[in-house]
């Protein structure tokens, strides 16, 4: 074979040159300027100098180092990181490997300011089945709680006792990340007053829930989405709070994320004193029995109660999301809370006859409580193919709560006109409450062509609650404490709900719909272990009591949500009309069923009703949204018809205390019907970067029809509430925020309640190069958040004034670190709440 030497030499040098060109490397290390912190996942890009096209590139590792291979030539080199000033090496000729050394990137202050403005704005999004309020930087809740934050969300109100209502209706379901949670206290909204507001990312107000959600809650659902950092690397924030009355808190949100896993945690400690006070003024009427007029032992009784509430609690939420591959992830988390409370109540009671005081007593109540609860959660997400909407999610959750309470009560005479008054009994109460809840849930979402989606799933929730209550009273003959057989009991209560659902949504041009059906089986099962027989319980409480019941309910819950985009999906100025219908259920909680009365007052008690049944409702909702560049308007009207609705009534038990005072009880009952009609209007207005305005108005009317024990409790209740918020940026970049709320007067079957005004004020300043925020806020500036009501029955009239929490002043400091890292798209942790994003 004859060798062509010139051709061989050409091929040899060409291959050699090609091989040599691949050996050229561009190396270096990227650090944050000023702190020398390595910047992981910074981007290095090499572009051609002729057409500016990307030739190659890479990213930095955990130490900020990078190494990129490239053929020899002339390039423009860019080192970039989000929220940092880009470093450029233009027309760089590379003939051999090069080390750029340490590349320092400085924070882009202008970019950070833009990001901060977006993060501060509270915005609203209209979905097919909900409104989503992205919580901005609300200064008035800095150092506050989740309840404080909820009180600033349109349509939501938190009253002076911490009860949460939606459009004036307290039967609202509280979810955390789309699921019931121990963090929401098994439905006890008071727990939300002990979690930091900084934990919230957004609140979903779901007045027309789709079939995906549990049918519980006739008012609708509040889904609280907690913050979870998606930034790569280690980052987080620290929060310190100091306030008056005593309020000291420390919390931290820490996150470490890599391409393979995400570790997250929220931990906190809080000590606070939440003093409250109440006043009752009761006038008793003469009664007629068999033609004889019976005068009350005392014509008028005034009670003035002051309570010191010292609370200490620890919260920790720790978890890890592990990315099994590019399409699936597994998340496990543990929530733990330890609470320790010590309350001291002083109740001064004055008794009058003929306008003159005849007796005065002081009742002391010392109460301690230990609350220990935890929650274990597992979440699995699997995406199919390239479509992120085609997925399967599965959840398992176990919650356990244990509360131990001890109460010591004694009462002494300060003054009496009795010659030989009988002394009061010393009382001791011991209460143990154990709650367990298991949740198993699976949801499957299948996209069907362009703009359509099918979803199906099931949920099983098994809850058990055991309340062990012992009342010991002093034997006045020998001074010993003896068990009271009437009130001592063990109440074992189960609420089990099993459900399956399916729903289908689609979009046709400007029109979208979501149609669903949910089938639920509810079991309410309870057993009362009492020292009394059934006949003795009837005599003691005045109505028949089933001490061993097992009630089952099977219900179909259809839902329909429609949305019509008047301007089309591509319009910058969104305008849409929504229509929703759903059927809901209101299941009684354990404390609504337990017939053994509270003992915080000898003359006014709350007593559950074991005969109460679930209530069912049908709701229609018509809404309108119009969004301009700087102004967003939302309106809606709604109507709800509820059968067997719950109503708390007050009545004379027919029993008296040892010193002859009539005992009044509050008891929940099923009334015949409850019709609710209302309308709401809200707007968000940002006329300038330094000014933001937010307001909403809600008007509603409740009409009840029903009777109980021969008494007609039919009534109309018309009320309204409004809120206004303004945020102004003052010179030196000081933010000033004012929130004002007014709850109009309202009426129910027996009571008239006055309006309540509350104003919050806050100032905030960014410090430490925007890494820190210093805030000063005053909640209830005028100390006017008090409930004043008058109740009238055939037996008495009562005026009540109560203040659950007085004016609070907080100084708060938040420090953030490493929170400018670059976000990467992954499968993400499912929260049981996938959106049908047809809003355009």
PDB file of C-alpha atoms in Angstrom, residues 405-654:
ATOM      1  CA  UNK A 405     -54.914  20.556  83.093  1.00  0.00           C
ATOM      2  CA  UNK A 406     -55.306  21.219  86.800  1.00  0.00           C
ATOM      3  CA  UNK A 407     -57.604  23.859  88.278  1.00  0.00           C
ATOM      4  CA  UNK A 408     -58.003  24.994  91.884  1.00  0.00           C
ATOM      5  CA  UNK A 409     -61.052  27.106  92.767  1.00  0.00           C
ATOM      6  CA  UNK A 410     -62.092  28.737  95.999  1.00  0.00           C
ATOM      7  CA  UNK A 411     -64.464  31.559  96.864  1.00  0.00           C
ATOM      8  CA  UNK A 412     -64.634  33.750  99.960  1.00  0.00           C
ATOM      9  CA  UNK A 413     -67.035  36.351 101.282  1.00  0.00           C
ATOM     10  CA  UNK A 414     -65.870  39.942 101.246  1.00  0.00           C
ATOM     11  CA  UNK A 415     -69.179  41.166 102.600  1.00  0.00           C
ATOM     12  CA  UNK A 416     -72.561  39.546 103.359  1.00  0.00           C
ATOM     13  CA  UNK A 417     -75.707  40.396 105.302  1.00  0.00           C
ATOM     14  CA  UNK A 418     -76.283  36.748 106.199  1.00  0.00           C
ATOM     15  CA  UNK A 419     -75.956  35.993 109.874  1.00  0.00           C
ATOM     16  CA  UNK A 420     -74.451  32.528 109.458  1.00  0.00           C
ATOM     17  CA  UNK A 421     -73.412  32.221 105.809  1.00  0.00           C
ATOM     18  CA  UNK A 422     -72.556  28.761 104.592  1.00  0.00           C
ATOM     19  CA  UNK A 423     -68.927  28.710 103.393  1.00  0.00           C
ATOM     20  CA  UNK A 424     -68.121  27.908  99.794  1.00  0.00           C
ATOM     21  CA  UNK A 425     -66.636  24.602  98.790  1.00  0.00           C
ATOM     22  CA  UNK A 426     -63.065  24.400  97.575  1.00  0.00           C
ATOM     23  CA  UNK A 427     -62.953  22.689  94.174  1.00  0.00           C
ATOM     24  CA  UNK A 428     -60.237  20.896  92.247  1.00  0.00           C
ATOM     25  CA  UNK A 429     -60.541  19.905  88.603  1.00  0.00           C
ATOM     26  CA  UNK A 430     -58.245  17.504  86.791  1.00  0.00           C
ATOM     27  CA  UNK A 431     -58.621  17.155  83.049  1.00  0.00           C
ATOM     28  CA  UNK A 432     -56.698  14.956  80.644  1.00  0.00           C
ATOM     29  CA  UNK A 433     -57.376  15.168  76.929  1.00  0.00           C
ATOM     30  CA  UNK A 434     -55.769  12.748  74.477  1.00  0.00           C
ATOM     31  CA  UNK A 435     -56.361  13.125  70.756  1.00  0.00           C
ATOM     32  CA  UNK A 436     -55.120  11.003  67.879  1.00  0.00           C
ATOM     33  CA  UNK A 437     -55.754  11.454  64.193  1.00  0.00           C
ATOM     34  CA  UNK A 438     -54.718   9.379  61.166  1.00  0.00           C
ATOM     35  CA  UNK A 439     -54.938  10.726  57.636  1.00  0.00           C
ATOM     36  CA  UNK A 440     -54.404   8.738  54.455  1.00  0.00           C
ATOM     37  CA  UNK A 441     -54.895  10.482  51.132  1.00  0.00           C
ATOM     38  CA  UNK A 442     -54.129   9.972  47.449  1.00  0.00           C
ATOM     39  CA  UNK A 443     -54.809  12.273  44.486  1.00  0.00           C
ATOM     40  CA  UNK A 444     -54.320  11.573  40.782  1.00  0.00           C
ATOM     41  CA  UNK A 445     -54.348  14.305  38.124  1.00  0.00           C
ATOM     42  CA  UNK A 446     -54.581  13.465  34.406  1.00  0.00           C
ATOM     43  CA  UNK A 447     -54.400  16.193  31.735  1.00  0.00           C
ATOM     44  CA  UNK A 448     -56.757  15.517  28.838  1.00  0.00           C
ATOM     45  CA  UNK A 449     -55.636  17.431  25.799  1.00  0.00           C
ATOM     46  CA  UNK A 450     -55.276  21.189  25.682  1.00  0.00           C
ATOM     47  CA  UNK A 451     -56.825  22.959  28.673  1.00  0.00           C
ATOM     48  CA  UNK A 452     -58.660  19.961  30.203  1.00  0.00           C
ATOM     49  CA  UNK A 453     -57.929  17.907  33.285  1.00  0.00           C
ATOM     50  CA  UNK A 454     -59.415  15.003  35.222  1.00  0.00           C
ATOM     51  CA  UNK A 455     -58.735  14.383  38.897  1.00  0.00           C
ATOM     52  CA  UNK A 456     -59.734  11.652  41.340  1.00  0.00           C
ATOM     53  CA  UNK A 457     -58.735  10.622  44.816  1.00  0.00           C
ATOM     54  CA  UNK A 458     -59.710   9.470  48.261  1.00  0.00           C
ATOM     55  CA  UNK A 459     -59.166  10.566  51.835  1.00  0.00           C
ATOM     56  CA  UNK A 460     -59.595   8.740  55.120  1.00  0.00           C
ATOM     57  CA  UNK A 461     -59.491  10.665  58.399  1.00  0.00           C
ATOM     58  CA  UNK A 462     -59.802   8.752  61.672  1.00  0.00           C
ATOM     59  CA  UNK A 463     -59.902  10.841  64.828  1.00  0.00           C
ATOM     60  CA  UNK A 464     -60.271   9.802  68.459  1.00  0.00           C
ATOM     61  CA  UNK A 465     -60.581  12.100  71.468  1.00  0.00           C
ATOM     62  CA  UNK A 466     -60.704  10.951  75.097  1.00  0.00           C
ATOM     63  CA  UNK A 467     -61.507  13.470  77.826  1.00  0.00           C
ATOM     64  CA  UNK A 468     -61.027  12.305  81.417  1.00  0.00           C
ATOM     65  CA  UNK A 469     -62.528  14.826  83.839  1.00  0.00           C
ATOM     66  CA  UNK A 470     -62.549  14.621  87.623  1.00  0.00           C
ATOM     67  CA  UNK A 471     -64.186  17.159  89.937  1.00  0.00           C
ATOM     68  CA  UNK A 472     -63.354  17.090  93.637  1.00  0.00           C
ATOM     69  CA  UNK A 473     -65.232  19.279  96.123  1.00  0.00           C
ATOM     70  CA  UNK A 474     -64.668  20.029  99.753  1.00  0.00           C
ATOM     71  CA  UNK A 475     -66.809  18.236 102.324  1.00  0.00           C
ATOM     72  CA  UNK A 476     -67.687  21.116 104.613  1.00  0.00           C
ATOM     73  CA  UNK A 477     -68.212  18.749 107.528  1.00  0.00           C
ATOM     74  CA  UNK A 478     -64.682  17.354 107.629  1.00  0.00           C
ATOM     75  CA  UNK A 479     -62.689  19.521 105.194  1.00  0.00           C
ATOM     76  CA  UNK A 480     -61.794  16.593 102.926  1.00  0.00           C
ATOM     77  CA  UNK A 481     -61.979  16.714  99.134  1.00  0.00           C
ATOM     78  CA  UNK A 482     -64.445  14.209  97.697  1.00  0.00           C
ATOM     79  CA  UNK A 483     -65.233  13.242  94.101  1.00  0.00           C
ATOM     80  CA  UNK A 484     -68.411  14.767  92.682  1.00  0.00           C
ATOM     81  CA  UNK A 485     -70.247  11.887  91.002  1.00  0.00           C
ATOM     82  CA  UNK A 486     -72.473  14.162  88.909  1.00  0.00           C
ATOM     83  CA  UNK A 487     -69.718  15.829  86.901  1.00  0.00           C
ATOM     84  CA  UNK A 488     -66.857  13.324  86.981  1.00  0.00           C
ATOM     85  CA  UNK A 489     -66.767  11.380  83.700  1.00  0.00           C
ATOM     86  CA  UNK A 490     -64.759   9.952  80.823  1.00  0.00           C
ATOM     87  CA  UNK A 491     -65.894  10.939  77.334  1.00  0.00           C
ATOM     88  CA  UNK A 492     -64.560   8.797  74.463  1.00  0.00           C
ATOM     89  CA  UNK A 493     -65.396  10.324  71.078  1.00  0.00           C
ATOM     90  CA  UNK A 494     -64.582   9.180  67.511  1.00  0.00           C
ATOM     91  CA  UNK A 495     -65.081  11.100  64.307  1.00  0.00           C
ATOM     92  CA  UNK A 496     -64.246   9.020  61.231  1.00  0.00           C
ATOM     93  CA  UNK A 497     -64.647  10.358  57.700  1.00  0.00           C
ATOM     94  CA  UNK A 498     -63.974   8.346  54.527  1.00  0.00           C
ATOM     95  CA  UNK A 499     -64.368   9.977  51.137  1.00  0.00           C
ATOM     96  CA  UNK A 500     -63.803   9.497  47.417  1.00  0.00           C
ATOM     97  CA  UNK A 501     -64.083  12.192  44.763  1.00  0.00           C
ATOM     98  CA  UNK A 502     -63.611  12.980  41.110  1.00  0.00           C
ATOM     99  CA  UNK A 503     -63.698  16.218  39.167  1.00  0.00           C
ATOM    100  CA  UNK A 504     -63.215  17.421  35.621  1.00  0.00           C
ATOM    101  CA  UNK A 505     -62.139  20.836  34.452  1.00  0.00           C
ATOM    102  CA  UNK A 506     -61.764  22.330  31.007  1.00  0.00           C
ATOM    103  CA  UNK A 507     -61.278  25.581  29.173  1.00  0.00           C
ATOM    104  CA  UNK A 508     -62.988  26.750  25.976  1.00  0.00           C
ATOM    105  CA  UNK A 509     -61.640  30.086  24.844  1.00  0.00           C
ATOM    106  CA  UNK A 510     -62.644  32.600  27.495  1.00  0.00           C
ATOM    107  CA  UNK A 511     -64.785  30.114  29.437  1.00  0.00           C
ATOM    108  CA  UNK A 512     -63.566  27.584  32.044  1.00  0.00           C
ATOM    109  CA  UNK A 513     -65.404  25.210  34.334  1.00  0.00           C
ATOM    110  CA  UNK A 514     -64.691  22.716  37.104  1.00  0.00           C
ATOM    111  CA  UNK A 515     -67.313  20.088  37.928  1.00  0.00           C
ATOM    112  CA  UNK A 516     -66.884  17.637  40.809  1.00  0.00           C
ATOM    113  CA  UNK A 517     -68.649  15.157  43.061  1.00  0.00           C
ATOM    114  CA  UNK A 518     -67.554  13.956  46.497  1.00  0.00           C
ATOM    115  CA  UNK A 519     -68.995  11.014  48.434  1.00  0.00           C
ATOM    116  CA  UNK A 520     -68.392  11.054  52.197  1.00  0.00           C
ATOM    117  CA  UNK A 521     -69.279   8.668  54.971  1.00  0.00           C
ATOM    118  CA  UNK A 522     -69.203  10.221  58.447  1.00  0.00           C
ATOM    119  CA  UNK A 523     -69.249   8.256  61.674  1.00  0.00           C
ATOM    120  CA  UNK A 524     -69.799  10.109  64.964  1.00  0.00           C
ATOM    121  CA  UNK A 525     -69.306   7.635  67.776  1.00  0.00           C
ATOM    122  CA  UNK A 526     -69.168   8.336  71.485  1.00  0.00           C
ATOM    123  CA  UNK A 527     -69.315   6.703  74.871  1.00  0.00           C
ATOM    124  CA  UNK A 528     -69.806   8.472  78.189  1.00  0.00           C
ATOM    125  CA  UNK A 529     -68.471   6.654  81.239  1.00  0.00           C
ATOM    126  CA  UNK A 530     -70.223   8.318  84.173  1.00  0.00           C
ATOM    127  CA  UNK A 531     -70.845   7.373  87.774  1.00  0.00           C
ATOM    128  CA  UNK A 532     -74.531   8.206  87.254  1.00  0.00           C
ATOM    129  CA  UNK A 533     -77.195   6.166  85.549  1.00  0.00           C
ATOM    130  CA  UNK A 534     -78.965   7.456  82.439  1.00  0.00           C
ATOM    131  CA  UNK A 535     -81.993   8.444  84.547  1.00  0.00           C
ATOM    132  CA  UNK A 536     -79.775  10.369  86.974  1.00  0.00           C
ATOM    133  CA  UNK A 537     -78.065  12.172  84.082  1.00  0.00           C
ATOM    134  CA  UNK A 538     -81.445  13.287  82.719  1.00  0.00           C
ATOM    135  CA  UNK A 539     -82.353  14.624  86.143  1.00  0.00           C
ATOM    136  CA  UNK A 540     -78.999  16.380  86.505  1.00  0.00           C
ATOM    137  CA  UNK A 541     -78.885  17.980  83.045  1.00  0.00           C
ATOM    138  CA  UNK A 542     -82.543  18.377  82.149  1.00  0.00           C
ATOM    139  CA  UNK A 543     -82.621  16.480  78.825  1.00  0.00           C
ATOM    140  CA  UNK A 544     -82.184  12.854  77.644  1.00  0.00           C
ATOM    141  CA  UNK A 545     -78.566  11.814  77.072  1.00  0.00           C
ATOM    142  CA  UNK A 546     -77.438   8.875  74.949  1.00  0.00           C
ATOM    143  CA  UNK A 547     -74.333   7.648  76.763  1.00  0.00           C
ATOM    144  CA  UNK A 548     -73.352   5.207  74.004  1.00  0.00           C
ATOM    145  CA  UNK A 549     -74.098   6.406  70.480  1.00  0.00           C
ATOM    146  CA  UNK A 550     -72.936   5.475  66.986  1.00  0.00           C
ATOM    147  CA  UNK A 551     -74.360   7.771  64.308  1.00  0.00           C
ATOM    148  CA  UNK A 552     -73.544   7.346  60.604  1.00  0.00           C
ATOM    149  CA  UNK A 553     -74.184   9.753  57.769  1.00  0.00           C
ATOM    150  CA  UNK A 554     -73.681   9.211  54.021  1.00  0.00           C
ATOM    151  CA  UNK A 555     -73.667  12.322  51.882  1.00  0.00           C
ATOM    152  CA  UNK A 556     -73.121  13.405  48.277  1.00  0.00           C
ATOM    153  CA  UNK A 557     -71.463  16.780  47.840  1.00  0.00           C
ATOM    154  CA  UNK A 558     -71.567  18.199  44.300  1.00  0.00           C
ATOM    155  CA  UNK A 559     -69.515  21.248  43.326  1.00  0.00           C
ATOM    156  CA  UNK A 560     -69.531  23.480  40.258  1.00  0.00           C
ATOM    157  CA  UNK A 561     -67.224  26.419  39.563  1.00  0.00           C
ATOM    158  CA  UNK A 562     -67.336  28.562  36.424  1.00  0.00           C
ATOM    159  CA  UNK A 563     -65.145  31.438  35.271  1.00  0.00           C
ATOM    160  CA  UNK A 564     -65.479  33.674  32.235  1.00  0.00           C
ATOM    161  CA  UNK A 565     -62.564  35.911  31.216  1.00  0.00           C
ATOM    162  CA  UNK A 566     -64.156  38.921  29.562  1.00  0.00           C
ATOM    163  CA  UNK A 567     -60.866  40.167  28.115  1.00  0.00           C
ATOM    164  CA  UNK A 568     -59.392  36.805  27.175  1.00  0.00           C
ATOM    165  CA  UNK A 569     -56.344  35.112  28.613  1.00  0.00           C
ATOM    166  CA  UNK A 570     -53.807  37.359  26.872  1.00  0.00           C
ATOM    167  CA  UNK A 571     -55.167  40.633  28.170  1.00  0.00           C
ATOM    168  CA  UNK A 572     -52.987  42.755  30.453  1.00  0.00           C
ATOM    169  CA  UNK A 573     -56.083  44.109  32.200  1.00  0.00           C
ATOM    170  CA  UNK A 574     -57.777  40.981  33.513  1.00  0.00           C
ATOM    171  CA  UNK A 575     -61.553  41.002  33.877  1.00  0.00           C
ATOM    172  CA  UNK A 576     -63.516  37.921  34.872  1.00  0.00           C
ATOM    173  CA  UNK A 577     -66.819  36.673  36.257  1.00  0.00           C
ATOM    174  CA  UNK A 578     -67.018  33.593  38.493  1.00  0.00           C
ATOM    175  CA  UNK A 579     -69.942  31.457  39.628  1.00  0.00           C
ATOM    176  CA  UNK A 580     -69.728  28.725  42.236  1.00  0.00           C
ATOM    177  CA  UNK A 581     -72.044  26.189  43.859  1.00  0.00           C
ATOM    178  CA  UNK A 582     -71.234  23.642  46.556  1.00  0.00           C
ATOM    179  CA  UNK A 583     -72.863  21.519  49.237  1.00  0.00           C
ATOM    180  CA  UNK A 584     -71.125  21.371  52.642  1.00  0.00           C
ATOM    181  CA  UNK A 585     -71.435  19.721  56.057  1.00  0.00           C
ATOM    182  CA  UNK A 586     -70.878  21.043  59.585  1.00  0.00           C
ATOM    183  CA  UNK A 587     -69.840  18.243  61.946  1.00  0.00           C
ATOM    184  CA  UNK A 588     -70.063  18.895  65.699  1.00  0.00           C
ATOM    185  CA  UNK A 589     -66.760  18.895  67.578  1.00  0.00           C
ATOM    186  CA  UNK A 590     -66.258  16.874  70.747  1.00  0.00           C
ATOM    187  CA  UNK A 591     -66.705  19.841  73.089  1.00  0.00           C
ATOM    188  CA  UNK A 592     -70.025  20.611  71.358  1.00  0.00           C
ATOM    189  CA  UNK A 593     -71.228  17.108  72.277  1.00  0.00           C
ATOM    190  CA  UNK A 594     -69.796  16.532  75.763  1.00  0.00           C
ATOM    191  CA  UNK A 595     -72.750  17.226  78.113  1.00  0.00           C
ATOM    192  CA  UNK A 596     -70.688  17.905  81.237  1.00  0.00           C
ATOM    193  CA  UNK A 597     -70.619  21.667  81.896  1.00  0.00           C
ATOM    194  CA  UNK A 598     -67.631  23.945  82.341  1.00  0.00           C
ATOM    195  CA  UNK A 599     -66.853  25.216  85.860  1.00  0.00           C
ATOM    196  CA  UNK A 600     -65.141  28.567  85.254  1.00  0.00           C
ATOM    197  CA  UNK A 601     -68.206  30.264  86.735  1.00  0.00           C
ATOM    198  CA  UNK A 602     -70.686  28.867  89.242  1.00  0.00           C
ATOM    199  CA  UNK A 603     -73.571  30.774  87.679  1.00  0.00           C
ATOM    200  CA  UNK A 604     -72.727  30.800  83.934  1.00  0.00           C
ATOM    201  CA  UNK A 605     -71.666  27.519  82.314  1.00  0.00           C
ATOM    202  CA  UNK A 606     -71.176  26.091  78.835  1.00  0.00           C
ATOM    203  CA  UNK A 607     -72.635  22.640  78.252  1.00  0.00           C
ATOM    204  CA  UNK A 608     -72.353  20.375  75.213  1.00  0.00           C
ATOM    205  CA  UNK A 609     -75.289  18.592  73.636  1.00  0.00           C
ATOM    206  CA  UNK A 610     -74.823  14.882  72.754  1.00  0.00           C
ATOM    207  CA  UNK A 611     -78.037  14.979  70.722  1.00  0.00           C
ATOM    208  CA  UNK A 612     -76.725  17.513  68.214  1.00  0.00           C
ATOM    209  CA  UNK A 613     -76.442  16.309  64.591  1.00  0.00           C
ATOM    210  CA  UNK A 614     -74.436  17.533  61.582  1.00  0.00           C
ATOM    211  CA  UNK A 615     -75.788  20.454  59.593  1.00  0.00           C
ATOM    212  CA  UNK A 616     -75.856  20.570  55.773  1.00  0.00           C
ATOM    213  CA  UNK A 617     -75.756  23.629  53.547  1.00  0.00           C
ATOM    214  CA  UNK A 618     -76.040  24.660  49.894  1.00  0.00           C
ATOM    215  CA  UNK A 619     -74.149  27.776  48.815  1.00  0.00           C
ATOM    216  CA  UNK A 620     -74.145  29.928  45.665  1.00  0.00           C
ATOM    217  CA  UNK A 621     -71.447  32.519  44.985  1.00  0.00           C
ATOM    218  CA  UNK A 622     -71.226  35.049  42.120  1.00  0.00           C
ATOM    219  CA  UNK A 623     -68.008  37.065  41.807  1.00  0.00           C
ATOM    220  CA  UNK A 624     -66.436  39.710  39.598  1.00  0.00           C
ATOM    221  CA  UNK A 625     -62.788  40.797  39.248  1.00  0.00           C
ATOM    222  CA  UNK A 626     -61.307  43.670  37.283  1.00  0.00           C
ATOM    223  CA  UNK A 627     -57.580  44.342  37.269  1.00  0.00           C
ATOM    224  CA  UNK A 628     -55.902  47.473  35.941  1.00  0.00           C
ATOM    225  CA  UNK A 629     -52.207  48.342  36.049  1.00  0.00           C
ATOM    226  CA  UNK A 630     -52.416  49.903  39.523  1.00  0.00           C
ATOM    227  CA  UNK A 631     -55.911  48.973  40.714  1.00  0.00           C
ATOM    228  CA  UNK A 632     -57.629  45.657  41.422  1.00  0.00           C
ATOM    229  CA  UNK A 633     -61.358  45.420  42.162  1.00  0.00           C
ATOM    230  CA  UNK A 634     -63.133  42.315  43.491  1.00  0.00           C
ATOM    231  CA  UNK A 635     -66.831  41.928  44.268  1.00  0.00           C
ATOM    232  CA  UNK A 636     -69.147  39.034  45.044  1.00  0.00           C
ATOM    233  CA  UNK A 637     -72.633  38.193  46.242  1.00  0.00           C
ATOM    234  CA  UNK A 638     -73.537  34.936  47.932  1.00  0.00           C
ATOM    235  CA  UNK A 639     -76.457  32.973  49.335  1.00  0.00           C
ATOM    236  CA  UNK A 640     -76.442  29.952  51.660  1.00  0.00           C
ATOM    237  CA  UNK A 641     -79.268  27.771  52.917  1.00  0.00           C
ATOM    238  CA  UNK A 642     -78.357  25.552  55.872  1.00  0.00           C
ATOM    239  CA  UNK A 643     -80.559  22.870  57.442  1.00  0.00           C
ATOM    240  CA  UNK A 644     -80.274  21.879  61.128  1.00  0.00           C
ATOM    241  CA  UNK A 645     -77.834  24.725  61.687  1.00  0.00           C
ATOM    242  CA  UNK A 646     -76.037  25.122  65.024  1.00  0.00           C
ATOM    243  CA  UNK A 647     -77.050  27.913  67.368  1.00  0.00           C
ATOM    244  CA  UNK A 648     -75.854  28.600  70.910  1.00  0.00           C
ATOM    245  CA  UNK A 649     -78.719  29.503  73.202  1.00  0.00           C
ATOM    246  CA  UNK A 650     -78.785  30.564  76.830  1.00  0.00           C
ATOM    247  CA  UNK A 651     -81.363  29.246  79.253  1.00  0.00           C
ATOM    248  CA  UNK A 652     -82.051  28.809  82.915  1.00  0.00           C
ATOM    249  CA  UNK A 653     -81.159  25.278  84.016  1.00  0.00           C
ATOM    250  CA  UNK A 654     -83.700  25.323  86.840  1.00  0.00           C
TER     251      UNK A 654
END
